C-alpha atoms as a PDB file:
ATOM      1  CA  MET A   1      16.329   3.352 -12.220  1.00  0.00           C
ATOM      2  CA  LEU A   2      14.091   2.607  -9.234  1.00  0.00           C
ATOM      3  CA  PHE A   3      10.592   2.407 -10.369  1.00  0.00           C
ATOM      4  CA  ARG A   4       8.181   5.062  -8.743  1.00  0.00           C
ATOM      5  CA  SER A   5       4.393   5.280  -9.152  1.00  0.00           C
ATOM      6  CA  ASN A   6       2.549   8.410 -10.079  1.00  0.00           C
ATOM      7  CA  CYS A   7       0.013   9.651  -7.666  1.00  0.00           C
ATOM      8  CA  ILE A   8      -2.558   7.243  -7.403  1.00  0.00           C
ATOM      9  CA  SER A   9      -5.365   9.977  -6.994  1.00  0.00           C
ATOM     10  CA  SER A  10      -4.242  12.532  -9.358  1.00  0.00           C
ATOM     11  CA  GLY A  11      -1.950  10.926 -11.775  1.00  0.00           C
ATOM     12  CA  ARG A  12       0.760  13.458 -11.133  1.00  0.00           C
ATOM     13  CA  PRO A  13       4.310  12.314 -11.817  1.00  0.00           C
ATOM     14  CA  TYR A  14       6.114  10.757  -8.788  1.00  0.00           C
ATOM     15  CA  LYS A  15       8.002  13.375  -6.822  1.00  0.00           C
ATOM     16  CA  SER A  16      10.578  12.838  -4.063  1.00  0.00           C
ATOM     17  CA  ASN A  17       8.010  14.265  -1.353  1.00  0.00           C
ATOM     18  CA  ASP A  18       5.389  12.035  -2.391  1.00  0.00           C
ATOM     19  CA  GLN A  19       3.780  10.245   0.533  1.00  0.00           C
ATOM     20  CA  ALA A  20       2.007   6.881   1.477  1.00  0.00           C
ATOM     21  CA  GLY A  21      -1.646   7.655   0.885  1.00  0.00           C
ATOM     22  CA  HIS A  22      -4.179   5.295   2.665  1.00  0.00           C
ATOM     23  CA  TYR A  23      -7.512   4.311   0.944  1.00  0.00           C
ATOM     24  CA  TYR A  24      -8.716   3.854   4.377  1.00  0.00           C
ATOM     25  CA  SER A  25      -7.282   6.710   6.674  1.00  0.00           C
ATOM     26  CA  VAL A  26      -5.242   5.634   9.779  1.00  0.00           C
ATOM     27  CA  GLY A  27      -7.234   7.592  12.065  1.00  0.00           C
ATOM     28  CA  ALA A  28     -10.232   5.677  11.288  1.00  0.00           C
ATOM     29  CA  TYR A  29      -8.774   2.305  10.492  1.00  0.00           C
ATOM     30  CA  GLN A  30      -5.801   1.685  12.607  1.00  0.00           C
ATOM     31  CA  SER A  31      -5.867  -1.945  11.684  1.00  0.00           C
ATOM     32  CA  LEU A  32      -5.149  -1.090   8.294  1.00  0.00           C
ATOM     33  CA  ARG A  33      -2.069   1.097   8.502  1.00  0.00           C
ATOM     34  CA  PHE A  34       0.410  -1.439   7.253  1.00  0.00           C
ATOM     35  CA  ASN A  35      -1.660  -3.185   4.929  1.00  0.00           C
ATOM     36  CA  LEU A  36      -0.154  -2.850   1.349  1.00  0.00           C
ATOM     37  CA  HIS A  37      -3.721  -3.090  -0.322  1.00  0.00           C
ATOM     38  CA  ASN A  38      -4.283   0.051   1.469  1.00  0.00           C
ATOM     39  CA  ILE A  39      -1.256   1.996   0.979  1.00  0.00           C
ATOM     40  CA  TYR A  40      -0.262   3.649  -2.617  1.00  0.00           C
ATOM     41  CA  SER A  41       2.124   6.684  -3.629  1.00  0.00           C
ATOM     42  CA  GLN A  42       0.122   9.980  -3.200  1.00  0.00           C
ATOM     43  CA  SER A  43       1.167  13.535  -3.674  1.00  0.00           C
ATOM     44  CA  VAL A  44       1.300  15.672  -0.884  1.00  0.00           C
ATOM     45  CA  ALA A  45      -1.341  18.031  -2.230  1.00  0.00           C
ATOM     46  CA  ASP A  46      -3.908  15.061  -2.643  1.00  0.00           C
ATOM     47  CA  ASN A  47      -2.866  13.220   0.845  1.00  0.00           C
ATOM     48  CA  LEU A  48      -2.773  16.435   2.905  1.00  0.00           C
ATOM     49  CA  TYR A  49      -4.695  19.031   1.518  1.00  0.00           C
ATOM     50  CA  LYS A  50      -7.402  17.197  -0.369  1.00  0.00           C
ATOM     51  CA  SER A  51      -8.197  14.660   2.320  1.00  0.00           C
ATOM     52  CA  GLY A  52      -6.832  11.791   0.226  1.00  0.00           C
ATOM     53  CA  ASN A  53      -8.784  12.902  -2.761  1.00  0.00           C
ATOM     54  CA  PRO A  54     -11.029   9.781  -2.252  1.00  0.00           C
ATOM     55  CA  ILE A  55     -12.968  10.062  -5.624  1.00  0.00           C
ATOM     56  CA  GLY A  56      -9.597  10.418  -7.415  1.00  0.00           C
ATOM     57  CA  PHE A  57      -8.230   7.631  -5.324  1.00  0.00           C
ATOM     58  CA  THR A  58     -11.007   5.275  -6.115  1.00  0.00           C
ATOM     59  CA  LYS A  59     -10.714   6.168  -9.969  1.00  0.00           C
ATOM     60  CA  GLY A  60      -6.992   5.600  -9.727  1.00  0.00           C
ATOM     61  CA  LEU A  61      -7.313   2.247  -8.124  1.00  0.00           C
ATOM     62  CA  ILE A  62      -9.712   1.012 -10.785  1.00  0.00           C
ATOM     63  CA  ASP A  63      -7.859   2.533 -13.694  1.00  0.00           C
ATOM     64  CA  THR A  64      -4.285   1.016 -12.354  1.00  0.00           C
ATOM     65  CA  PHE A  65      -5.553  -2.326 -11.038  1.00  0.00           C
ATOM     66  CA  GLY A  66      -8.901  -2.938 -12.376  1.00  0.00           C
ATOM     67  CA  ALA A  67     -12.528  -3.217 -11.088  1.00  0.00           C
ATOM     68  CA  ASP A  68     -11.886  -6.478  -8.867  1.00  0.00           C
ATOM     69  CA  TRP A  69      -8.818  -4.628  -7.048  1.00  0.00           C
ATOM     70  CA  ILE A  70     -11.375  -2.174  -5.728  1.00  0.00           C
ATOM     71  CA  LYS A  71     -13.467  -5.009  -4.750  1.00  0.00           C
ATOM     72  CA  LEU A  72     -10.890  -6.363  -2.627  1.00  0.00           C
ATOM     73  CA  VAL A  73      -9.778  -3.011  -1.229  1.00  0.00           C
ATOM     74  CA  THR A  74     -13.285  -2.464   0.056  1.00  0.00           C
ATOM     75  CA  LYS A  75     -13.450  -5.658   1.994  1.00  0.00           C
ATOM     76  CA  LEU A  76     -10.478  -4.761   4.001  1.00  0.00           C
ATOM     77  CA  PRO A  77     -12.212  -3.005   6.868  1.00  0.00           C
ATOM     78  CA  GLU A  78     -14.253  -6.140   7.529  1.00  0.00           C
ATOM     79  CA  ALA A  79     -11.610  -8.571   7.145  1.00  0.00           C
ATOM     80  CA  TYR A  80      -9.077  -6.786   9.424  1.00  0.00           C
ATOM     81  CA  ARG A  81     -11.427  -5.246  11.762  1.00  0.00           C
ATOM     82  CA  HIS A  82      -9.129  -5.583  14.780  1.00  0.00           C
ATOM     83  CA  ILE A  83      -5.502  -6.280  14.888  1.00  0.00           C
ATOM     84  CA  LYS A  84      -3.685  -6.930  18.284  1.00  0.00           C
ATOM     85  CA  LEU A  85      -0.024  -6.923  18.333  1.00  0.00           C
ATOM     86  CA  THR A  86       2.246  -7.196  21.227  1.00  0.00           C
ATOM     87  CA  LYS A  87       5.138  -4.414  21.070  1.00  0.00           C
ATOM     88  CA  GLU A  88       7.659  -7.287  20.323  1.00  0.00           C
ATOM     89  CA  GLU A  89       5.559  -8.504  17.462  1.00  0.00           C
ATOM     90  CA  LEU A  90       5.049  -5.095  15.876  1.00  0.00           C
ATOM     91  CA  LYS A  91       8.938  -4.743  16.082  1.00  0.00           C
ATOM     92  CA  GLU A  92       9.284  -8.102  14.112  1.00  0.00           C
ATOM     93  CA  CYS A  93       6.778  -6.985  11.526  1.00  0.00           C
ATOM     94  CA  ILE A  94       8.460  -3.457  11.087  1.00  0.00           C
ATOM     95  CA  LYS A  95      11.749  -5.471  10.650  1.00  0.00           C
ATOM     96  CA  ASN A  96      10.227  -7.630   8.282  1.00  0.00           C
ATOM     97  CA  ALA A  97       8.672  -4.757   6.148  1.00  0.00           C
ATOM     98  CA  LYS A  98      12.258  -3.310   5.904  1.00  0.00           C
ATOM     99  CA  ASP A  99      13.759  -6.530   4.711  1.00  0.00           C
ATOM    100  CA  PHE A 100      11.066  -6.818   2.264  1.00  0.00           C
ATOM    101  CA  LEU A 101      11.416  -3.101   0.789  1.00  0.00           C
ATOM    102  CA  LYS A 102      14.732  -3.814   0.271  1.00  0.00           C
ATOM    103  CA  VAL A 103      14.157  -6.918  -1.892  1.00  0.00           C
ATOM    104  CA  VAL A 104      11.472  -4.993  -3.703  1.00  0.00           C
ATOM    105  CA  LYS A 105      13.762  -2.033  -4.219  1.00  0.00           C
ATOM    106  CA  GLU A 106      16.464  -4.118  -5.944  1.00  0.00           C
ATOM    107  CA  TYR A 107      13.699  -6.145  -7.941  1.00  0.00           C
ATOM    108  CA  LYS A 108      12.324  -2.732  -9.261  1.00  0.00           C
ATOM    109  CA  THR A 109      15.729  -1.514 -10.046  1.00  0.00           C
ATOM    110  CA  GLU A 110      16.298  -4.450 -12.662  1.00  0.00           C
ATOM    111  CA  ASN A 111      12.897  -5.163 -13.803  1.00  0.00           C
ATOM    112  CA  GLN A 112      10.295  -3.381 -15.561  1.00  0.00           C
ATOM    113  CA  ILE A 113       7.186  -3.814 -13.294  1.00  0.00           C
ATOM    114  CA  ASN A 114       3.644  -4.490 -14.780  1.00  0.00           C
ATOM    115  CA  THR A 115       0.496  -4.483 -12.977  1.00  0.00           C
ATOM    116  CA  SER A 116       0.199  -8.328 -12.098  1.00  0.00           C
ATOM    117  CA  GLN A 117       3.751  -7.980 -10.951  1.00  0.00           C
ATOM    118  CA  ARG A 118       2.720  -5.146  -8.633  1.00  0.00           C
ATOM    119  CA  ILE A 119      -0.250  -7.145  -7.211  1.00  0.00           C
ATOM    120  CA  TYR A 120       1.924 -10.059  -6.650  1.00  0.00           C
ATOM    121  CA  LEU A 121       4.388  -8.080  -4.593  1.00  0.00           C
ATOM    122  CA  ARG A 122       1.708  -6.443  -2.664  1.00  0.00           C
ATOM    123  CA  ASN A 123       0.340  -9.965  -1.669  1.00  0.00           C
ATOM    124  CA  LEU A 124       3.815 -11.156  -0.937  1.00  0.00           C
ATOM    125  CA  GLY A 125       4.808  -8.111   1.020  1.00  0.00           C
ATOM    126  CA  ASN A 126       1.605  -8.493   3.195  1.00  0.00           C
ATOM    127  CA  GLN A 127       2.440 -12.362   3.982  1.00  0.00           C
ATOM    128  CA  VAL A 128       6.050 -11.550   4.696  1.00  0.00           C
ATOM    129  CA  ILE A 129       5.263  -8.545   7.172  1.00  0.00           C
ATOM    130  CA  GLY A 130       3.481 -11.095   8.851  1.00  0.00           C
ATOM    131  CA  ILE A 131       0.165  -9.031  10.003  1.00  0.00           C
ATOM    132  CA  TYR A 132      -2.279  -9.695   7.126  1.00  0.00           C
ATOM    133  CA  THR A 133      -3.017 -13.326   6.165  1.00  0.00           C
ATOM    134  CA  GLU A 134      -4.737 -13.734   2.696  1.00  0.00           C
END
């Protein structure tokens, strides 16, 4: 069975209509749109109707990944203030992301995922996608 995360901001069990919730909104932080440290499974209710539920989101990150993780996440806007990609570079990054997602899905199907593995996969994914360097 494919591992699915509960909603990061409310803890609700995963549903098939959950969305990619962004800690930093895409509208305000375009440069963080694809950063895997900024994207988490989030319920439609929290993502759309509660403006991302920022208090719950922060608590969920700390509860799931630890206090050091929130320090990393809050540094993202400064670290990646501007990202400029050509259309061709963006297409290549999207292809890399789709290829990486296939690998992750297979890995998650075959393994129980713990927190350190989730962090490792997020770091690796950012490197494979090729937009964000660590």
